[in-house]
């Protein structure tokens, strides 16, 4: 099923993100965790491509497994900055043959200090065009309510985002954020800029205080005082942080749903417990 058809439905969507294993040796344990998450029957599941510690080589196999084993629609991430046109076309052919209909088109991160000279694809919008010309896929893209760390200012970033949408991007998933007002302001600005595609809010239930402080430093995501107090108090106590992180994420999602944001994407980090608890907490709200 095409994700755009899920997002255009009346029912709010609840989707989960997973990432492939770092090494082949971890494949089975990661696969088991992903199968457990897919058994929750979310609206769809996304599989990252060389991000979050996972490699890119297993993305297609995991996405195919999700669809075949559980019948849940899969969204395969694909990044382009260090790829060639030949490799991307091969990947698109492979995805098509495996029955994957949805791709999140990404530029990917440029490793610090590395200069990519004359890349075949400079921006995600270049990849989006390639996928659109290939045909048959529903294409999503990433967006950054607090601005992409490399962009000069939010105005420039939104103008660039519009180019990505004009290139064929049919929906946008946000970078994680911990203050819903940040998303509401962003929504106002992008709608004003003429971006009308559905926005899927990316929510991260934090289970590890140290890790989130590092991620926020790299991505420029701001931790609001209310959340920072939680991380300061329980950040090193895994059990307590997991409970507080799930409660905070649930609270954020309820506020988003109440304010008409109908697409919720949970960065479940291959953690079936977190996915299950969030889904349980929203049972009567997403039906
Ligand atoms: P782009 O949309 O190309 O934007 C990158 C920068 O270039 C921005 O600053 C933008 O303003 C600017 N820009 C864009 N177009 C133009 C233009 N025409 N002219 C001038 N400037 C321009 N990374 C992975 O490696 N694998 C993953 O699976 C993955 N999944 C992700 C999922 C989500 C929901 C998000 C939010 C991010 C994900 N990332 C992933 C991280 C992503 O690859 C990085 O954030 C990367 O730095 C930017 O990718 P992008 O697709 O947003 O790039």
CSV table of C-alpha atoms and ligand atoms in Angstrom, one decimal:
chain,number,residue,atom,x,y,z
A,1,UNK,CA,0.0,0.0,0.0
A,2,UNK,CA,1.1,3.5,-0.7
A,3,UNK,CA,1.8,5.5,2.5
A,4,UNK,CA,0.2,8.6,1.0
A,5,UNK,CA,-3.1,6.7,1.0
A,6,UNK,CA,-2.7,5.8,4.6
A,7,UNK,CA,-1.9,9.4,5.5
A,8,UNK,CA,-4.9,10.7,3.6
A,9,UNK,CA,-7.3,8.5,5.5
A,10,UNK,CA,-9.4,9.9,8.4
A,11,UNK,CA,-7.8,7.7,11.0
A,12,UNK,CA,-4.6,8.9,12.7
A,13,UNK,CA,-1.5,6.9,11.7
A,14,UNK,CA,0.9,5.4,14.2
A,15,UNK,CA,4.1,4.1,12.6
A,16,UNK,CA,7.4,2.8,14.0
A,17,UNK,CA,11.0,3.3,12.8
A,18,UNK,CA,13.6,0.5,13.0
A,19,UNK,CA,17.2,0.2,11.9
A,20,UNK,CA,19.2,-2.6,10.4
A,21,UNK,CA,21.9,-4.4,12.5
A,22,UNK,CA,25.5,-3.0,12.7
A,23,UNK,CA,27.0,-6.4,11.8
A,24,UNK,CA,25.8,-9.6,10.1
A,25,UNK,CA,26.2,-11.4,13.4
A,26,UNK,CA,23.5,-9.2,15.0
A,27,UNK,CA,21.0,-9.8,12.1
A,28,UNK,CA,19.0,-12.5,13.8
A,29,UNK,CA,18.4,-10.7,17.1
A,30,UNK,CA,17.6,-7.4,15.3
A,31,UNK,CA,15.3,-9.3,13.0
A,32,UNK,CA,13.5,-10.8,16.0
A,33,UNK,CA,13.0,-7.4,17.6
A,34,UNK,CA,11.7,-6.0,14.3
A,35,UNK,CA,9.3,-8.9,13.9
A,36,UNK,CA,7.9,-8.3,17.4
A,37,UNK,CA,7.3,-4.6,16.5
A,38,UNK,CA,5.6,-5.5,13.3
A,39,UNK,CA,3.3,-7.9,15.1
A,40,UNK,CA,1.8,-4.8,16.8
A,41,UNK,CA,0.4,-4.0,13.3
A,42,UNK,CA,1.3,-0.3,13.1
A,43,UNK,CA,0.1,1.8,10.2
A,44,UNK,CA,3.5,1.3,8.5
A,45,UNK,CA,7.1,0.8,9.5
A,46,UNK,CA,10.2,2.6,8.2
A,47,UNK,CA,13.6,1.0,7.9
A,48,UNK,CA,16.7,3.3,8.0
A,49,UNK,CA,19.6,3.2,5.6
A,50,UNK,CA,23.0,3.4,7.2
A,51,UNK,CA,21.7,5.5,10.1
A,52,UNK,CA,21.2,5.0,13.8
A,53,UNK,CA,24.1,2.5,13.9
A,54,UNK,CA,22.7,0.2,11.3
A,55,UNK,CA,24.3,-0.6,7.9
A,56,UNK,CA,22.6,0.1,4.6
A,57,UNK,CA,23.0,-3.4,3.2
A,58,UNK,CA,20.1,-5.0,5.0
A,59,UNK,CA,17.5,-2.3,4.6
A,60,UNK,CA,15.7,-3.9,1.6
A,61,UNK,CA,15.7,-7.4,3.2
A,62,UNK,CA,14.2,-6.1,6.4
A,63,UNK,CA,11.6,-4.0,4.7
A,64,UNK,CA,10.6,-7.0,2.6
A,65,UNK,CA,10.5,-9.2,5.7
A,66,UNK,CA,8.1,-6.8,7.4
A,67,UNK,CA,5.7,-6.8,4.5
A,68,UNK,CA,5.9,-10.6,3.9
A,69,UNK,CA,5.7,-11.8,7.5
A,70,UNK,CA,3.2,-9.3,9.0
A,71,UNK,CA,1.5,-7.6,6.1
A,72,UNK,CA,2.6,-4.2,7.5
A,73,UNK,CA,3.5,-1.6,4.8
A,74,UNK,CA,7.2,-0.8,4.7
A,75,UNK,CA,8.9,2.4,4.0
A,76,UNK,CA,12.5,1.9,2.9
A,77,UNK,CA,14.9,4.8,3.5
A,78,UNK,CA,17.4,5.5,0.8
A,79,UNK,CA,20.3,8.1,0.9
A,80,UNK,CA,22.2,9.4,-2.1
A,81,UNK,CA,25.2,11.6,-1.2
A,82,UNK,CA,27.8,8.9,-1.4
A,83,UNK,CA,26.1,6.9,-4.1
A,84,UNK,CA,26.2,6.9,-7.9
A,85,UNK,CA,23.4,7.0,-10.4
A,86,UNK,CA,24.0,3.3,-11.3
A,87,UNK,CA,23.8,2.2,-7.7
A,88,UNK,CA,20.7,4.1,-7.0
A,89,UNK,CA,19.0,2.7,-10.1
A,90,UNK,CA,20.0,-0.8,-9.1
A,91,UNK,CA,18.5,-0.2,-5.6
A,92,UNK,CA,15.3,1.1,-7.1
A,93,UNK,CA,15.0,-2.0,-9.3
A,94,UNK,CA,15.6,-4.2,-6.3
A,95,UNK,CA,13.0,-2.4,-4.2
A,96,UNK,CA,10.5,-2.7,-7.0
A,97,UNK,CA,11.2,-6.4,-7.4
A,98,UNK,CA,10.8,-7.0,-3.6
A,99,UNK,CA,7.4,-5.3,-3.6
A,100,UNK,CA,8.4,-2.2,-1.7
A,101,UNK,CA,6.2,0.7,-2.8
A,102,UNK,CA,7.4,3.5,-0.5
A,103,UNK,CA,10.8,5.3,-0.2
A,104,UNK,CA,12.0,8.0,2.1
A,105,UNK,CA,14.4,9.9,-0.1
A,106,UNK,CA,17.4,11.3,1.8
A,107,UNK,CA,20.6,13.1,1.1
A,108,UNK,CA,22.4,11.4,4.0
A,109,UNK,CA,24.9,12.9,6.3
A,110,UNK,CA,28.3,14.0,5.1
A,111,UNK,CA,30.9,12.6,7.5
A,112,UNK,CA,32.7,15.4,9.3
A,113,UNK,CA,35.8,16.7,7.5
A,114,UNK,CA,34.9,14.8,4.3
A,115,UNK,CA,34.4,16.7,1.0
A,116,UNK,CA,32.2,15.0,-1.6
A,117,UNK,CA,33.3,16.2,-5.0
A,118,UNK,CA,30.8,16.3,-7.8
A,119,UNK,CA,28.3,13.9,-6.3
A,120,UNK,CA,25.8,12.4,-8.7
A,121,UNK,CA,23.1,13.7,-6.3
A,122,UNK,CA,23.8,16.8,-4.2
A,123,UNK,CA,20.5,17.1,-2.4
A,124,UNK,CA,17.6,14.8,-1.5
A,125,UNK,CA,15.5,16.7,-4.1
A,126,UNK,CA,17.9,15.3,-6.8
A,127,UNK,CA,17.2,11.7,-5.5
A,128,UNK,CA,13.5,12.5,-5.3
A,129,UNK,CA,13.5,13.4,-9.0
A,130,UNK,CA,15.4,10.2,-9.9
A,131,UNK,CA,12.8,8.1,-8.0
A,132,UNK,CA,9.9,10.0,-9.5
A,133,UNK,CA,11.3,9.4,-13.1
A,134,UNK,CA,11.8,5.7,-12.3
A,135,UNK,CA,8.1,5.6,-11.4
A,136,UNK,CA,5.8,3.5,-9.2
A,137,UNK,CA,6.9,4.7,-5.8
A,138,UNK,CA,5.3,6.9,-3.1
A,139,UNK,CA,8.1,9.2,-2.1
A,140,UNK,CA,8.6,10.8,1.3
A,141,UNK,CA,11.3,13.2,2.6
A,142,UNK,CA,12.8,14.5,5.8
A,143,UNK,CA,12.1,17.9,7.3
A,144,UNK,CA,13.5,19.8,10.3
A,145,UNK,CA,11.1,21.8,12.5
A,146,UNK,CA,14.1,23.4,14.2
A,147,UNK,CA,15.9,23.9,10.9
A,148,UNK,CA,18.5,21.6,9.3
A,149,UNK,CA,21.9,22.1,11.1
A,150,UNK,CA,23.6,23.1,7.8
A,151,UNK,CA,21.1,25.7,6.7
A,152,UNK,CA,21.7,29.4,7.2
A,153,UNK,CA,18.2,30.1,8.6
A,154,UNK,CA,14.8,28.6,8.7
A,155,UNK,CA,13.5,30.6,5.7
A,156,UNK,CA,16.2,29.2,3.4
A,157,UNK,CA,15.6,25.7,4.8
A,158,UNK,CA,11.9,26.0,4.1
A,159,UNK,CA,12.5,27.3,0.5
A,160,UNK,CA,14.8,24.3,0.0
A,161,UNK,CA,12.1,22.0,1.4
A,162,UNK,CA,9.6,23.4,-1.1
A,163,UNK,CA,12.0,22.4,-3.9
A,164,UNK,CA,12.0,18.9,-2.5
A,165,UNK,CA,8.2,18.7,-2.5
A,166,UNK,CA,8.1,20.2,-6.0
A,167,UNK,CA,10.5,17.5,-7.1
A,168,UNK,CA,7.9,14.9,-6.2
A,169,UNK,CA,8.0,14.4,-2.4
A,170,UNK,CA,4.5,13.4,-1.3
A,171,UNK,CA,4.9,13.5,2.5
A,172,UNK,CA,7.4,14.7,5.0
A,173,UNK,CA,8.6,13.1,8.3
A,174,UNK,CA,10.0,15.4,10.9
A,175,UNK,CA,13.2,15.2,12.8
A,176,UNK,CA,12.5,14.5,16.5
A,177,UNK,CA,11.5,17.4,18.6
A,178,UNK,CA,10.6,17.7,22.3
A,179,UNK,CA,8.5,20.9,22.3
A,180,UNK,CA,5.3,20.7,20.3
A,181,UNK,CA,5.2,24.5,19.9
A,182,UNK,CA,8.3,24.1,17.6
A,183,UNK,CA,6.2,21.9,15.3
A,184,UNK,CA,3.2,24.2,15.4
A,185,UNK,CA,5.3,27.2,14.4
A,186,UNK,CA,7.0,25.2,11.6
A,187,UNK,CA,3.6,24.0,10.3
A,188,UNK,CA,2.4,27.6,10.1
A,189,UNK,CA,5.6,28.6,8.2
A,190,UNK,CA,5.6,25.7,5.7
A,191,UNK,CA,1.9,26.1,4.9
A,192,UNK,CA,2.5,29.8,4.3
A,193,UNK,CA,5.3,28.8,1.9
A,194,UNK,CA,2.9,26.6,-0.1
A,195,UNK,CA,3.9,23.2,1.2
A,196,UNK,CA,0.7,21.3,1.5
A,197,UNK,CA,1.8,17.7,1.8
A,198,UNK,CA,1.0,15.6,4.9
A,199,UNK,CA,3.5,16.1,7.8
A,200,UNK,CA,4.3,13.1,9.9
A,201,UNK,CA,5.6,14.0,13.4
A,202,UNK,CA,8.7,12.1,14.5
A,203,UNK,CA,8.6,11.4,18.2
A,204,UNK,CA,11.5,9.9,20.1
A,205,UNK,CA,10.7,8.1,23.4
A,206,UNK,CA,14.0,8.6,25.2
A,207,UNK,CA,15.4,5.7,27.2
A,208,UNK,CA,19.0,6.7,27.6
A,209,UNK,CA,19.9,10.2,28.9
A,210,UNK,CA,23.5,10.3,27.8
A,211,UNK,CA,22.6,9.2,24.3
A,212,UNK,CA,19.9,11.8,23.8
A,213,UNK,CA,22.2,14.6,25.0
A,214,UNK,CA,24.7,13.6,22.3
A,215,UNK,CA,22.1,13.2,19.6
A,216,UNK,CA,20.6,16.7,20.4
A,217,UNK,CA,24.1,18.3,20.3
A,218,UNK,CA,24.6,16.8,16.8
A,219,UNK,CA,21.2,17.5,15.4
A,220,UNK,CA,20.6,20.9,17.0
A,221,UNK,CA,17.4,19.7,18.7
A,222,UNK,CA,16.6,21.7,21.8
A,223,UNK,CA,15.7,19.9,25.0
A,224,UNK,CA,13.0,22.0,26.8
A,225,UNK,CA,13.6,22.7,30.5
A,226,UNK,CA,10.7,20.3,31.5
A,227,UNK,CA,12.4,17.5,29.6
A,228,UNK,CA,15.9,18.4,30.6
A,229,UNK,CA,14.9,18.1,34.3
A,230,UNK,CA,13.8,14.5,33.6
A,231,UNK,CA,17.0,13.6,31.8
A,232,UNK,CA,19.1,15.2,34.6
A,233,UNK,CA,17.2,13.2,37.2
A,234,UNK,CA,16.9,9.8,35.6
A,235,UNK,CA,19.2,9.9,32.6
A,236,UNK,CA,21.5,7.2,34.0
A,237,UNK,CA,18.8,5.0,35.4
A,238,UNK,CA,17.7,2.9,32.4
A,239,UNK,CA,14.5,1.7,33.9
A,240,UNK,CA,13.4,5.0,35.3
A,241,UNK,CA,14.4,6.9,32.1
A,242,UNK,CA,12.5,4.4,29.9
A,243,UNK,CA,9.3,4.9,32.0
A,244,UNK,CA,9.7,8.7,32.0
A,245,UNK,CA,10.6,8.8,28.3
A,246,UNK,CA,7.6,6.8,27.3
A,247,UNK,CA,5.3,9.0,29.5
A,248,UNK,CA,6.8,12.2,28.0
A,249,UNK,CA,6.5,10.9,24.4
A,250,UNK,CA,2.9,9.8,25.1
A,251,UNK,CA,2.0,13.2,26.5
A,252,UNK,CA,3.5,14.9,23.4
A,253,UNK,CA,1.6,12.6,21.0
A,254,UNK,CA,-1.7,13.2,22.8
A,255,UNK,CA,-1.2,17.0,22.4
A,256,UNK,CA,-0.3,16.6,18.7
A,257,UNK,CA,-3.4,14.4,18.0
A,258,UNK,CA,-5.6,16.9,19.9
A,259,UNK,CA,-4.3,19.7,17.7
A,260,UNK,CA,-5.0,17.9,14.5
A,261,UNK,CA,-1.6,16.3,13.7
A,262,UNK,CA,-2.7,12.9,12.3
A,263,UNK,CA,0.6,11.3,11.4
A,264,UNK,CA,2.7,10.0,14.3
A,265,UNK,CA,6.0,8.3,13.7
A,266,UNK,CA,7.8,6.8,16.7
A,267,UNK,CA,11.5,6.4,16.6
A,268,UNK,CA,11.2,3.0,18.4
A,269,UNK,CA,14.9,2.2,18.0
A,270,UNK,CA,14.3,-1.6,17.6
A,271,UNK,CA,12.8,-1.7,21.1
A,272,UNK,CA,9.5,-3.7,21.1
A,273,UNK,CA,8.8,-2.8,24.7
A,274,UNK,CA,8.8,0.9,23.9
A,275,UNK,CA,6.7,0.4,20.7
A,276,UNK,CA,4.1,-1.7,22.6
A,277,UNK,CA,3.8,0.7,25.6
A,278,UNK,CA,3.3,3.7,23.3
A,279,UNK,CA,0.7,1.9,21.3
A,280,UNK,CA,-1.1,0.7,24.5
A,281,UNK,CA,-1.1,4.3,25.8
A,282,UNK,CA,-2.8,5.6,22.7
A,283,UNK,CA,-5.2,2.7,22.2
A,284,UNK,CA,-8.5,4.7,22.4
A,285,UNK,CA,-7.1,7.7,20.6
A,286,UNK,CA,-5.9,6.0,17.4
A,287,UNK,CA,-8.8,3.8,16.3
B,1,LIG,P1,18.3,17.7,2.0
B,1,LIG,O1,16.8,17.8,1.9
B,1,LIG,O2,19.1,17.6,0.7
B,1,LIG,O3,18.8,19.0,2.8
B,1,LIG,C1,20.1,19.0,3.3
B,1,LIG,C2,20.6,20.5,3.4
B,1,LIG,O4,20.7,21.1,2.2
B,1,LIG,C3,19.6,21.4,4.2
B,1,LIG,O5,20.3,22.3,4.9
B,1,LIG,C4,18.8,22.1,3.1
B,1,LIG,O6,18.3,23.3,3.5
B,1,LIG,C5,19.9,22.2,2.0
B,1,LIG,N1,19.4,22.2,0.6
B,1,LIG,C6,18.5,21.3,0.1
B,1,LIG,N2,18.2,21.6,-1.2
B,1,LIG,C7,19.0,22.6,-1.5
B,1,LIG,C8,19.2,23.4,-2.7
B,1,LIG,N3,18.6,23.1,-3.8
B,1,LIG,N4,20.1,24.4,-2.7
B,1,LIG,C9,20.8,24.7,-1.5
B,1,LIG,N5,20.6,24.0,-0.4
B,1,LIG,C10,19.8,23.0,-0.4
B,1,LIG,N6,20.2,9.6,7.3
B,1,LIG,C11,20.7,8.4,6.8
B,1,LIG,O7,21.9,8.3,6.5
B,1,LIG,N7,19.9,7.3,6.7
B,1,LIG,C12,18.6,7.3,7.1
B,1,LIG,O8,17.9,6.3,7.1
B,1,LIG,C13,18.0,8.6,7.6
B,1,LIG,N8,16.7,8.7,8.0
B,1,LIG,C14,16.3,9.9,8.4
B,1,LIG,C15,14.9,10.1,8.6
B,1,LIG,C16,14.4,11.3,9.0
B,1,LIG,C17,12.9,11.4,9.3
B,1,LIG,C18,15.2,12.4,9.2
B,1,LIG,C19,14.7,13.7,9.7
B,1,LIG,C20,16.6,12.3,8.9
B,1,LIG,C21,17.1,11.1,8.5
B,1,LIG,N9,18.5,10.9,8.2
B,1,LIG,C22,18.9,9.7,7.7
B,1,LIG,C23,19.4,12.0,8.3
B,1,LIG,C24,19.6,12.9,7.0
B,1,LIG,O9,20.2,12.1,6.1
B,1,LIG,C25,20.4,14.1,7.4
B,1,LIG,O10,19.7,14.9,8.3
B,1,LIG,C26,21.0,14.8,6.2
B,1,LIG,O11,22.0,15.8,6.8
B,1,LIG,C27,20.0,15.7,5.4
B,1,LIG,O12,19.3,14.9,4.6
B,1,LIG,P2,18.0,15.5,3.9
B,1,LIG,O13,17.4,14.4,3.1
B,1,LIG,O14,17.1,16.2,4.8
B,1,LIG,O15,18.8,16.5,2.9
